[in-house]
Amino acid sequence: MTKYVYRFGGGVSDGHGLSKELLGGKGANLDGMASIGLPVPPGFTISTEMCTRYLDEGQAFSDDLRAEVAAGLAHIEGVTGKAFGDPANPLLVSVRSGARVSMPGMMDTVLNLGLNDDTVAGLATTSGDARFAWDSYRRFIQMYSDVVLELDHDGFEEALEIAKEDNGYFLDTEMTAADWQGLVGTYKALVEKLWGKPFPQDVHDQLWGAIGAVFGSWQSERAKVYRRLNGIPHHWGTAVNVQAMVFGNMGETSATGVAFTRDPAKGDRAYYGEFLINAQGEDVVAGIRTPQYLTRTAREAAGAKPLSMEEAMPETYAELAKVFDLLETHYRDMQDIEFTVERGKLWMLQTRSGKRTASAALKIAVDMANEGLITEEEAVARVDPAALDQLLHPTLDPTAVRDVLTRGLPASPGAASGAAVFDSETAQNRAELGESVILVRTETSPEDIHGMHAAKGILTARGGMTSHAAVVARGMGRPCVSGAGTVSIDAKARVMRIAGREVKEGDIITIDGASGEVMLGEVPTVQPVLAGDFGVLMGWADKVRRLRVRANAETPLDCRTARDFGAEGIGLCRTEHMFFDAKRITLVRQMILADSEAGRRAALDKLLPEQRADFTQIFEVMAGLPVTIRLLDPPLHEFLPHEETEFADVAEATGIGVEALRRRAAELHEFNPMLGHRGCRLGVTYPEIYEMQARAIFEAACDVADKSGAAPIPEVMIPLVGTRRELELMKIVVDAQAKAVFAEKGRTLDYLVGTMIELPRAALKAAEIAEVGEFFSFGTNDLTQTTLGVSRDDAGRFLTTYVDKGIYATDPFVSLDIEGVGELIEIAVERGRKTRPNIKLGICGEHGGDPASIAFCETTGLDYVSASPYRVPIARLAAAQAALKNRR
Ligand code: PEP
Ligand code: MG
């Protein structure tokens, strides 16, 4: 029989050593904390396997599960000495979700479960606090009605406001026991009205309702969106954690808080966090009350008055600090912790590896390796390569003039400018039209996830550094300023007011997530300087990686950026981009529209010096490194004139009439250009184009070698080859040019002629093609398109649905379809190497910068990956991680 329930706490640890895959992150770590003797309220975890089963089997609970849950409850009762549903001494539990990886705020939680009309009196007696008991009961009804019964929660909020108004109160804390009891009556009536049945009084019904709701929340729309954005597979499911309640809202000696063992924004080695006296956990995260600092240093740095926990509860704080150190040593990583103090007694509710900004991730990994807590290689494995993106982007120009409107909390670093928008729908709609937007909200909730994703930055008026907005923005790498208290937002009127000034929807604002500043207008930015921890970690990564990393670049500036980021060569220089220059496009059009070889050659002769100049500059920047130059690839009609004036320009340059030009342009029209007259088919039909390009390459290479002594290593690449003969014909053209140029220049140079593998046929016939080709570069953009039969330009319309329905795990144009396209690559590698054992193998499709695809390139034994310049560091780190994984 499969076991589904794992108990923890009170000296028991059923899940000891079991995985997060089974217990979920939260469950595994609760068990972990309990097993090292930390004060964890007793409870049990229902495994993720049960979630999958429950959702697959029509949402029913088996008898086996019921029996296991009963044993779990008995365990909690045994440890606490309380009984579930006992009117004299009632046990209350929390029911929380917990997937393998944390999905903050995406799934459901129910607190104070086990309260009913009878047990509320027992709670009043055992706690000695009737007000607390009735407040807990009304909180429970409110939460249960929202999460489990799915009733509209506005009515509950309204009823509370009315109750306060009737009594002339301003704050919840002014409500008395009798007031809360009255509100419980109102809430129960409201439930009956909205739900058609009385609020469930049977505590076991309550529990099963909550378990079902938590499992069900895995399928909620917001959870699905979150999974899609974060590449989390739908089949993982969530665990459910049922745990004895402890209360941070039992008066002034009680508190609740969240903490990080190091600063999650900057990475400094300092405890970091917030707490609230006399409150329940959700109050901190929800950002409803502004929390107090954990440490005195942090409070003083912020110039805040309310005492820090270190000052207000020194003994408990000291105990907590010891727990922080213990947890860091145990998990060997920075921890994100939730705790509660119930009448002076510390309880640990959660620990997990803390989310952090990219710069904090770097600093923490490097520091921990230097402290001896982890090895250099572990440090390399710790930093998410994709997160480096955050570091490689601009910050505000320190010399720029700023019109500062206000300052909030620096919740997630990076600077962003855009049009202020006040709801997530508008954010998404305007972003889809290509506009940069800043999402401005009083506070965000999980429903805002799509708007936050669409926005360039997020600004909130309420909430601390651990509020929903802050946590999610950091995870997404979006700049965020939270808790900007002087901002008053009128979302209906689409306006915010700050100290007498107004910002309307569409007005441009800038936020700086590193300083917390909010500015009017667009403030210029500067490129990041990468040094310090970044350099150290990259150095460690370079020591372990096997794959070389090159860049896709075609301008000297991009080549320089790539080289500065550590590129070891150019893996793809797309020559067509050079043809669009204003000076050249007329010549290119003249070449295309010519109806004879002589006409084409006349234009190509004029293009030659231009191309040679391009290659000269690139070779100079990349001196001594390999540079792969791809000969012309796109269908010629992409260069054709569209506007009247463009036709007139070509007519004037060629002497051919506009009408004749139009006819020729119409002749070039293709129904399916991606599969049409493009790639090496251009070179086969018009060899003079490739002749000119090859000549330009060799002339430039000889010039640079003569001048600088650092000979470039040109690798001439033929695109869209499907047969050996195509490549052979093109190689003859290229070799002839090399020979001619070397003779003219009185010198020789090493060079290679190779091909892209972009067609399934090329992959299958790799053995033959390798007889001619000296290298293969996998053009996985086209190879994905041609293997899947999915147009890379039109896939957007249906790909999201395909990913949602689990047809593709992720977008195959972003992350390689390893099963399909990957198999073709493996075939080509094996067959190519059989013919030519030392054939050079690389990848230059977009996948060359994607960590998961890079891992595949490592296991397949490619020699290098090539990525866009800004992704070069990501590729270096991902290559190192792949090498480490392969070693194990
Ligand atoms: C490719 O197809 O993967 C490739 C790199 O070429 P392009 O994107 O220019 O077609
Ligand atoms: Mg291609």
mmCIF file of N, CA, C and O in Angstrom, residues 92-95 110-115 132 135-137 139-140 143 206 245 247 249 280:
data_model
loop_
_atom_site.group_PDB
_atom_site.id
_atom_site.type_symbol
_atom_site.label_atom_id
_atom_site.label_comp_id
_atom_site.label_asym_id
_atom_site.label_seq_id
_atom_site.Cartn_x
_atom_site.Cartn_y
_atom_site.Cartn_z
ATOM 1 N N LEU A 92 -6.636 23.205 17.237
ATOM 2 C CA LEU A 92 -6.853 23.915 15.972
ATOM 3 C C LEU A 92 -5.666 23.640 15.063
ATOM 4 O O LEU A 92 -4.531 23.506 15.533
ATOM 5 N N VAL A 93 -5.919 23.546 13.772
ATOM 6 C CA VAL A 93 -4.834 23.258 12.831
ATOM 7 C C VAL A 93 -4.817 24.275 11.688
ATOM 8 O O VAL A 93 -5.824 24.923 11.407
ATOM 9 N N SER A 94 -3.647 24.359 11.056
ATOM 10 C CA SER A 94 -3.552 25.109 9.805
ATOM 11 C C SER A 94 -3.451 24.083 8.691
ATOM 12 O O SER A 94 -2.945 22.983 8.895
ATOM 13 N N VAL A 95 -3.961 24.443 7.522
ATOM 14 C CA VAL A 95 -3.877 23.559 6.354
ATOM 15 C C VAL A 95 -3.239 24.388 5.249
ATOM 16 O O VAL A 95 -3.804 25.392 4.817
ATOM 17 N N VAL A 110 -5.572 27.600 4.877
ATOM 18 C CA VAL A 110 -6.654 27.856 5.829
ATOM 19 C C VAL A 110 -6.067 27.787 7.230
ATOM 20 O O VAL A 110 -5.352 26.834 7.558
ATOM 21 N N LEU A 111 -6.344 28.792 8.041
ATOM 22 C CA LEU A 111 -5.845 28.825 9.421
ATOM 23 C C LEU A 111 -7.006 28.654 10.403
ATOM 24 O O LEU A 111 -8.168 28.852 10.044
ATOM 25 N N ASN A 112 -6.672 28.307 11.645
ATOM 26 C CA ASN A 112 -7.646 28.235 12.751
ATOM 27 C C ASN A 112 -8.719 27.184 12.521
ATOM 28 O O ASN A 112 -9.834 27.306 13.044
ATOM 29 N N LEU A 113 -8.403 26.168 11.725
ATOM 30 C CA LEU A 113 -9.417 25.162 11.407
ATOM 31 C C LEU A 113 -9.663 24.276 12.618
ATOM 32 O O LEU A 113 -8.708 23.879 13.306
ATOM 33 N N GLY A 114 -10.938 23.962 12.872
ATOM 34 C CA GLY A 114 -11.303 23.193 14.072
ATOM 35 C C GLY A 114 -12.191 24.006 14.994
ATOM 36 O O GLY A 114 -12.658 23.517 16.021
ATOM 37 N N LEU A 115 -12.451 25.255 14.602
ATOM 38 C CA LEU A 115 -13.342 26.086 15.422
ATOM 39 C C LEU A 115 -14.786 25.909 14.967
ATOM 40 O O LEU A 115 -15.064 25.821 13.772
ATOM 41 N N PHE A 132 -9.784 36.897 21.909
ATOM 42 C CA PHE A 132 -8.927 36.185 20.973
ATOM 43 C C PHE A 132 -9.686 35.020 20.321
ATOM 44 O O PHE A 132 -9.614 34.797 19.111
ATOM 45 N N ASP A 135 -12.284 36.304 17.872
ATOM 46 C CA ASP A 135 -11.581 36.887 16.712
ATOM 47 C C ASP A 135 -11.068 35.757 15.815
ATOM 48 O O ASP A 135 -11.190 35.808 14.580
ATOM 49 N N SER A 136 -10.512 34.693 16.450
ATOM 50 C CA SER A 136 -9.994 33.568 15.667
ATOM 51 C C SER A 136 -11.130 32.896 14.892
ATOM 52 O O SER A 136 -10.950 32.501 13.733
ATOM 53 N N TYR A 137 -12.266 32.761 15.529
ATOM 54 C CA TYR A 137 -13.407 32.093 14.877
ATOM 55 C C TYR A 137 -13.864 32.903 13.656
ATOM 56 O O TYR A 137 -14.099 32.371 12.575
ATOM 57 N N ARG A 139 -12.094 35.002 11.919
ATOM 58 C CA ARG A 139 -11.048 34.906 10.888
ATOM 59 C C ARG A 139 -11.191 33.593 10.125
ATOM 60 O O ARG A 139 -11.035 33.532 8.909
ATOM 61 N N PHE A 140 -11.458 32.528 10.906
ATOM 62 C CA PHE A 140 -11.589 31.210 10.288
ATOM 63 C C PHE A 140 -12.764 31.178 9.309
ATOM 64 O O PHE A 140 -12.650 30.725 8.162
ATOM 65 N N MET A 143 -11.854 33.112 6.150
ATOM 66 C CA MET A 143 -10.866 32.460 5.302
ATOM 67 C C MET A 143 -11.437 31.210 4.641
ATOM 68 O O MET A 143 -11.227 30.939 3.456
ATOM 69 N N GLN A 206 -14.773 20.102 7.934
ATOM 70 C CA GLN A 206 -13.950 21.302 7.682
ATOM 71 C C GLN A 206 -12.591 20.891 7.127
ATOM 72 O O GLN A 206 -12.100 21.447 6.138
ATOM 73 N N MET A 245 -1.968 24.693 15.223
ATOM 74 C CA MET A 245 -1.859 26.157 15.184
ATOM 75 C C MET A 245 -1.038 26.643 16.373
ATOM 76 O O MET A 245 -1.171 26.131 17.486
ATOM 77 N N PHE A 247 -0.115 30.662 17.978
ATOM 78 C CA PHE A 247 -0.726 31.971 17.793
ATOM 79 C C PHE A 247 0.236 33.109 18.106
ATOM 80 O O PHE A 247 0.773 33.198 19.210
ATOM 81 N N ASN A 249 -0.981 36.036 17.855
ATOM 82 C CA ASN A 249 -1.913 37.125 18.194
ATOM 83 C C ASN A 249 -2.524 36.923 19.578
ATOM 84 O O ASN A 249 -3.703 37.140 19.774
ATOM 85 N N GLN A 280 -1.191 37.561 13.283
ATOM 86 C CA GLN A 280 -1.039 36.248 12.663
ATOM 87 C C GLN A 280 -0.200 36.386 11.398
ATOM 88 O O GLN A 280 -0.128 37.457 10.794
#
